[in-house]
Short mmCIF file of C-alpha atoms in Angstrom, two decimals:
data_model
loop_
_atom_site.label_atom_id
_atom_site.label_comp_id
_atom_site.label_asym_id
_atom_site.label_seq_id
_atom_site.Cartn_x
_atom_site.Cartn_y
_atom_site.Cartn_z
CA MET M 1 5.25 47.92 -41.69
CA LYS M 2 8.20 45.51 -41.75
CA PRO M 3 9.85 46.98 -38.64
CA LYS M 4 6.57 46.65 -36.69
CA LEU M 5 6.12 43.05 -37.83
CA SER M 6 9.70 42.08 -36.96
CA LEU M 7 9.35 43.81 -33.58
CA CYS M 8 6.14 41.83 -32.87
CA VAL M 9 7.79 38.54 -33.86
CA LEU M 10 10.80 39.33 -31.66
CA LEU M 11 8.58 40.24 -28.71
CA LEU M 12 6.46 37.07 -29.06
CA SER M 13 9.58 34.90 -29.25
CA PHE M 14 10.89 36.37 -25.97
CA LEU M 15 7.55 35.76 -24.28
CA ASN M 16 7.51 32.18 -25.55
CA PHE M 17 11.01 31.47 -24.17
CA SER M 18 10.10 32.81 -20.73
CA VAL M 19 7.07 30.49 -20.54
CA LEU M 20 9.12 27.49 -21.65
CA ALA M 21 11.81 28.23 -19.06
CA GLN M 22 9.25 28.01 -16.23
CA GLU M 23 7.85 24.59 -17.18
CA LYS M 24 9.21 21.62 -15.30
CA SER M 25 10.68 18.65 -17.05
CA LYS M 26 9.08 15.22 -16.93
CA LYS M 27 11.80 13.99 -14.58
CA GLU M 28 11.16 16.84 -12.13
CA LEU M 29 7.41 16.22 -12.19
CA LYS M 30 7.93 12.48 -11.65
CA ALA M 31 10.33 13.15 -8.75
CA GLU M 32 7.76 15.49 -7.15
CA ARG M 33 4.99 12.85 -7.46
CA GLU M 34 7.25 10.18 -5.97
CA LEU M 35 8.20 12.44 -3.06
CA GLN M 36 4.55 13.28 -2.43
CA LYS M 37 3.59 9.58 -2.49
CA GLN M 38 6.46 8.81 -0.10
CA LYS M 39 5.19 11.43 2.36
CA GLU M 40 1.65 9.99 2.14
CA ILE M 41 2.95 6.47 2.87
CA GLU M 42 5.06 7.77 5.75
CA THR M 43 1.99 9.47 7.24
CA LEU M 44 -0.09 6.27 6.90
CA ILE M 45 2.59 4.12 8.54
CA ASN M 46 3.18 6.54 11.40
CA SER M 47 -0.56 6.84 12.05
CA GLU M 48 -0.75 3.01 12.21
CA ASN M 49 -4.04 3.22 10.31
CA PHE M 50 -4.13 1.86 6.75
CA VAL M 51 -5.79 -0.69 4.47
CA PHE M 52 -3.83 -3.43 2.70
CA GLU M 53 -5.54 -4.67 -0.49
CA ALA M 54 -4.21 -8.03 -1.66
CA GLN M 55 -3.66 -8.53 -5.39
CA LYS M 56 -1.47 -11.65 -5.44
CA VAL M 57 -0.89 -14.54 -3.05
CA THR M 58 1.96 -17.03 -2.78
CA PRO M 59 1.33 -20.01 -0.49
CA GLN M 60 4.29 -21.80 1.05
CA GLY M 61 5.65 -24.19 -1.56
CA GLY M 62 3.05 -23.05 -4.08
CA ARG M 63 2.66 -20.95 -7.18
CA LEU M 64 1.74 -17.30 -7.47
CA ILE M 65 -2.03 -16.79 -7.64
CA ILE M 66 -3.53 -13.55 -8.91
CA LEU M 67 -6.58 -12.45 -6.93
CA ASP M 68 -9.69 -10.52 -7.93
CA TYR M 69 -9.02 -6.82 -7.67
CA ASN M 70 -10.14 -4.99 -4.47
CA THR M 71 -11.83 -8.06 -3.01
CA TYR M 72 -9.48 -9.12 -0.22
CA PHE M 73 -8.19 -6.77 2.46
CA LEU M 74 -6.61 -6.27 5.87
CA LYS M 75 -7.66 -3.08 7.68
CA PHE M 76 -4.88 -2.28 10.13
CA ASN M 77 -5.69 0.02 13.02
CA THR M 78 -4.40 0.16 16.59
CA ASP M 79 -7.97 -0.08 17.92
CA LYS M 80 -9.22 -2.95 15.73
CA THR M 81 -7.65 -4.90 12.90
CA THR M 82 -10.00 -6.67 10.48
CA CYS M 83 -8.85 -9.24 7.96
CA ASP M 84 -10.52 -11.07 5.06
CA LEU M 85 -7.88 -12.84 2.99
CA PRO M 86 -8.00 -16.14 1.09
CA PHE M 87 -5.86 -19.04 2.22
CA PHE M 88 -4.19 -21.63 0.02
CA GLY M 89 -1.98 -24.14 1.73
CA ARG M 90 -1.79 -26.55 4.61
CA GLY M 91 -4.09 -26.11 7.59
CA TYR M 92 -3.17 -27.94 10.79
CA ASN M 93 -6.08 -27.36 13.10
CA ILE M 94 -9.02 -25.82 11.25
CA GLY M 95 -12.53 -26.04 12.61
CA TYR M 96 -15.08 -28.15 10.78
CA GLY M 97 -17.28 -26.08 8.50
CA SER M 98 -14.98 -23.05 8.43
CA ASP M 99 -14.75 -21.19 5.15
CA GLY M 100 -11.00 -21.73 4.85
CA GLY M 101 -9.92 -18.12 4.51
CA ILE M 102 -8.02 -16.01 6.98
CA LYS M 103 -10.75 -13.98 8.66
CA PHE M 104 -10.32 -12.35 12.02
CA GLU M 105 -10.87 -9.24 14.10
CA GLY M 106 -8.67 -8.26 16.98
CA ILE M 107 -6.50 -5.67 18.64
CA PRO M 108 -2.88 -5.66 17.42
CA GLU M 109 -0.16 -6.04 20.02
CA ASN M 110 3.63 -5.61 19.96
CA ILE M 111 3.54 -3.17 17.02
CA LYS M 112 7.04 -2.43 15.74
CA ILE M 113 7.81 -0.03 12.88
CA GLU M 114 11.24 -0.02 11.28
CA ASN M 115 12.35 2.46 8.62
CA ARG M 116 14.64 0.99 5.96
CA LYS M 117 16.33 2.57 2.94
CA LYS M 118 13.37 2.32 0.55
CA SER M 119 10.69 0.73 2.69
CA TYR M 120 9.10 0.33 6.09
CA ASN M 121 8.71 -2.89 8.05
CA VAL M 122 5.66 -3.14 10.28
CA LYS M 123 5.30 -6.12 12.62
CA ALA M 124 2.31 -6.89 14.83
CA THR M 125 0.58 -9.78 16.55
CA VAL M 126 -3.21 -10.09 16.47
CA LYS M 127 -5.22 -12.54 18.56
CA GLY M 128 -8.29 -13.67 16.66
CA LYS M 129 -11.16 -15.77 17.94
CA ASP M 130 -9.48 -19.13 17.27
CA ASP M 131 -5.88 -18.33 16.41
CA VAL M 132 -2.95 -15.94 16.86
CA TYR M 133 -1.63 -14.20 13.72
CA ASP M 134 1.83 -12.70 13.30
CA LEU M 135 1.69 -10.04 10.61
CA MET M 136 4.75 -8.59 8.88
CA PHE M 137 4.29 -5.83 6.32
CA THR M 138 6.98 -4.54 4.01
CA VAL M 139 5.68 -1.24 2.66
CA PHE M 140 7.53 0.49 -0.15
CA TYR M 141 7.57 4.24 -0.71
CA ASN M 142 5.43 3.92 -3.86
CA GLY M 143 2.55 2.32 -1.91
CA GLY M 144 3.28 -1.26 -2.91
CA ALA M 145 3.35 -3.71 -0.03
CA SER M 146 3.85 -7.33 0.85
CA LEU M 147 2.32 -9.11 3.83
CA SER M 148 3.48 -12.28 5.52
CA VAL M 149 0.94 -14.03 7.76
CA ASN M 150 2.06 -16.73 10.21
CA SER M 151 -0.40 -18.46 12.48
CA ASN M 152 -0.49 -21.43 14.84
CA ASN M 153 -3.03 -23.40 12.79
CA ARG M 154 -1.87 -22.76 9.21
CA ALA M 155 1.24 -22.75 7.08
CA PRO M 156 2.80 -19.31 6.37
CA ILE M 157 1.43 -17.41 3.39
CA PHE M 158 2.53 -14.27 1.55
CA TYR M 159 0.43 -11.57 -0.10
CA ASP M 160 1.40 -8.75 -2.46
CA GLY M 161 -0.72 -5.65 -2.91
CA GLU M 162 -0.99 -1.98 -2.03
CA ILE M 163 -1.75 0.07 1.02
CA SER M 164 -3.97 3.11 1.09
CA ALA M 165 -5.76 5.34 3.52
CA PRO M 166 -8.92 3.88 5.01
CA LYS M 167 -12.14 5.17 3.53
CA SER M 168 -14.08 7.26 5.98
CA ASP M 169 -17.70 6.52 6.85
CA GLU M 170 -18.74 9.73 5.11
CA ASN M 171 -17.38 8.46 1.77
CA LYS M 172 -19.35 5.22 2.04
CA LYS M 173 -22.74 6.97 2.20
#
Protein backbone atom coordinates (compact mmCIF):
# COMPACT_ATOMS: atom_id res chain seq x y z
CA MET A 1 0.00 0.00 0.00
CA LYS A 2 2.86 2.38 0.80
CA PRO A 3 4.49 2.05 -2.64
CA LYS A 4 1.16 2.87 -4.34
CA LEU A 5 0.61 5.89 -2.10
CA SER A 6 4.14 7.22 -2.65
CA LEU A 7 3.77 6.66 -6.40
CA CYS A 8 0.48 8.64 -6.40
CA VAL A 9 2.03 11.49 -4.42
CA LEU A 10 5.02 11.57 -6.79
CA LEU A 11 2.76 11.57 -9.85
CA LEU A 12 0.55 14.38 -8.47
CA SER A 13 3.59 16.50 -7.63
CA PHE A 14 4.87 16.21 -11.22
CA LEU A 15 1.47 17.20 -12.58
CA ASN A 16 1.34 20.17 -10.23
CA PHE A 17 4.79 21.43 -11.35
CA SER A 18 3.84 21.23 -15.03
CA VAL A 19 0.74 23.37 -14.42
CA LEU A 20 2.70 25.93 -12.43
CA ALA A 21 5.36 26.17 -15.15
CA GLN A 22 2.72 27.18 -17.73
CA GLU A 23 1.23 30.06 -15.70
CA LYS A 24 2.44 33.53 -16.55
CA SER A 25 3.86 35.84 -13.95
CA LYS A 26 2.13 39.06 -12.94
CA LYS A 27 4.75 41.08 -14.79
CA GLU A 28 4.15 39.15 -18.03
CA LEU A 29 0.39 39.57 -17.73
CA LYS A 30 0.77 43.30 -17.04
CA ALA A 31 3.12 43.70 -20.02
CA GLU A 32 0.60 41.90 -22.26
CA ARG A 33 -2.25 44.18 -21.09
CA GLU A 34 -0.12 47.28 -21.67
CA LEU A 35 0.83 46.11 -25.16
CA GLN A 36 -2.80 45.37 -25.99
CA LYS A 37 -3.89 48.82 -24.73
CA GLN A 38 -1.09 50.43 -26.77
CA LYS A 39 -2.33 48.70 -29.93
CA GLU A 40 -5.92 49.85 -29.22
CA ILE A 41 -4.75 53.45 -28.78
CA GLU A 42 -2.66 53.24 -31.96
CA THR A 43 -5.71 52.00 -33.88
CA LEU A 44 -7.89 54.83 -32.50
CA ILE A 45 -5.32 57.49 -33.39
CA ASN A 46 -4.72 56.14 -36.89
CA SER A 47 -8.46 55.93 -37.56
CA GLU A 48 -8.79 59.59 -36.47
CA ASN A 49 -12.02 58.65 -34.70
CA PHE A 50 -12.08 58.79 -30.90
CA VAL A 51 -13.77 60.40 -27.90
CA PHE A 52 -11.86 62.50 -25.35
CA GLU A 53 -13.53 62.57 -21.92
CA ALA A 54 -12.29 65.43 -19.74
CA GLN A 55 -11.68 64.73 -16.06
CA LYS A 56 -9.59 67.75 -15.03
CA VAL A 57 -9.16 71.27 -16.36
CA THR A 58 -6.42 73.83 -15.85
CA PRO A 59 -7.19 77.36 -17.05
CA GLN A 60 -4.33 79.67 -17.97
CA GLY A 61 -3.00 81.14 -14.74
CA GLY A 62 -5.50 79.16 -12.69
CA ARG A 63 -5.74 76.15 -10.43
CA LEU A 64 -6.53 72.57 -11.32
CA ILE A 65 -10.28 71.88 -11.29
CA ILE A 66 -11.63 68.34 -11.11
CA LEU A 67 -14.69 67.82 -13.31
CA ASP A 68 -17.71 65.55 -12.94
CA TYR A 69 -16.92 62.16 -14.39
CA ASN A 70 -18.05 61.42 -18.00
CA THR A 71 -19.88 64.72 -18.37
CA TYR A 72 -17.63 66.72 -20.70
CA PHE A 73 -16.33 65.41 -24.01
CA LEU A 74 -14.81 66.09 -27.41
CA LYS A 75 -15.79 63.62 -30.14
CA PHE A 76 -13.04 63.76 -32.75
CA ASN A 77 -13.85 62.49 -36.22
CA THR A 78 -12.63 63.56 -39.66
CA ASP A 79 -16.24 64.07 -40.80
CA LYS A 80 -17.53 66.02 -37.79
CA THR A 81 -15.97 67.02 -34.49
CA THR A 82 -18.32 67.82 -31.61
CA CYS A 83 -17.20 69.49 -28.40
CA ASP A 84 -18.86 70.22 -25.06
CA LEU A 85 -16.24 71.33 -22.56
CA PRO A 86 -16.42 73.84 -19.69
CA PHE A 87 -14.41 77.03 -19.85
CA PHE A 88 -12.78 78.84 -16.95
CA GLY A 89 -10.69 81.86 -17.78
CA ARG A 90 -10.66 85.07 -19.73
CA GLY A 91 -13.01 85.52 -22.67
CA TYR A 92 -12.23 88.31 -25.12
CA ASN A 93 -15.17 88.40 -27.46
CA ILE A 94 -18.01 86.23 -26.17
CA GLY A 95 -21.56 86.73 -27.35
CA TYR A 96 -24.13 88.04 -24.91
CA GLY A 97 -26.21 85.26 -23.40
CA SER A 98 -23.81 82.46 -24.33
CA ASP A 99 -23.44 79.65 -21.83
CA GLY A 100 -19.70 80.22 -21.41
CA GLY A 101 -18.49 76.73 -22.27
CA ILE A 102 -16.58 75.61 -25.31
CA LYS A 103 -19.28 74.12 -27.52
CA PHE A 104 -18.87 73.67 -31.24
CA GLU A 105 -19.36 71.39 -34.20
CA GLY A 106 -17.19 71.47 -37.26
CA ILE A 107 -14.98 69.64 -39.70
CA PRO A 108 -11.33 69.38 -38.58
CA GLU A 109 -8.68 70.69 -40.95
CA ASN A 110 -4.88 70.42 -41.08
CA ILE A 111 -4.82 67.16 -39.08
CA LYS A 112 -1.27 66.18 -38.15
CA ILE A 113 -0.35 63.03 -36.22
CA GLU A 114 3.12 62.63 -34.75
CA ASN A 115 4.37 59.47 -33.04
CA ARG A 116 6.67 60.10 -30.08
CA LYS A 117 8.48 57.71 -27.75
CA LYS A 118 5.57 57.05 -25.37
CA SER A 119 2.78 59.14 -26.85
CA TYR A 120 1.10 60.55 -29.92
CA ASN A 121 0.56 64.21 -30.73
CA VAL A 122 -2.55 65.04 -32.74
CA LYS A 123 -3.06 68.60 -33.98
CA ALA A 124 -6.12 69.92 -35.79
CA THR A 125 -8.00 73.13 -36.47
CA VAL A 126 -11.79 73.25 -36.26
CA LYS A 127 -13.93 76.16 -37.41
CA GLY A 128 -16.99 76.50 -35.22
CA LYS A 129 -19.96 78.78 -35.73
CA ASP A 130 -18.38 81.82 -34.02
CA ASP A 131 -14.74 80.93 -33.50
CA VAL A 132 -11.74 78.92 -34.73
CA TYR A 133 -10.29 76.32 -32.35
CA ASP A 134 -6.77 74.91 -32.46
CA LEU A 135 -6.76 71.51 -30.78
CA MET A 136 -3.61 69.71 -29.64
CA PHE A 137 -3.92 66.26 -28.10
CA THR A 138 -1.13 64.40 -26.36
CA VAL A 139 -2.29 60.79 -26.13
CA PHE A 140 -0.31 58.33 -24.05
CA TYR A 141 -0.13 54.60 -24.74
CA ASN A 142 -2.20 53.80 -21.63
CA GLY A 143 -5.18 55.84 -22.92
CA GLY A 144 -4.56 58.93 -20.83
CA ALA A 145 -4.63 62.18 -22.77
CA SER A 146 -4.27 65.90 -22.43
CA LEU A 147 -5.93 68.48 -24.66
CA SER A 148 -4.93 72.07 -25.25
CA VAL A 149 -7.58 74.35 -26.78
CA ASN A 150 -6.61 77.73 -28.24
CA SER A 151 -9.17 80.00 -29.81
CA ASN A 152 -9.43 83.56 -31.08
CA ASN A 153 -11.98 84.67 -28.48
CA ARG A 154 -10.72 82.96 -25.31
CA ALA A 155 -7.55 82.38 -23.33
CA PRO A 156 -5.86 78.97 -23.79
CA ILE A 157 -7.10 76.16 -21.56
CA PHE A 158 -5.85 72.64 -20.84
CA TYR A 159 -7.82 69.46 -20.13
CA ASP A 160 -6.70 66.08 -18.82
CA GLY A 161 -8.70 62.92 -19.37
CA GLU A 162 -8.86 59.72 -21.38
CA ILE A 163 -9.62 58.73 -24.93
CA SER A 164 -11.74 55.79 -25.94
CA ALA A 165 -13.50 54.39 -28.95
CA PRO A 166 -16.75 56.12 -29.85
CA LYS A 167 -19.89 54.30 -28.83
CA SER A 168 -21.81 53.03 -31.80
CA ASP A 169 -25.48 53.87 -32.34
CA GLU A 170 -26.37 50.23 -31.71
CA ASN A 171 -24.98 50.41 -28.16
CA LYS A 172 -27.05 53.49 -27.35
CA LYS A 173 -30.39 51.74 -28.03
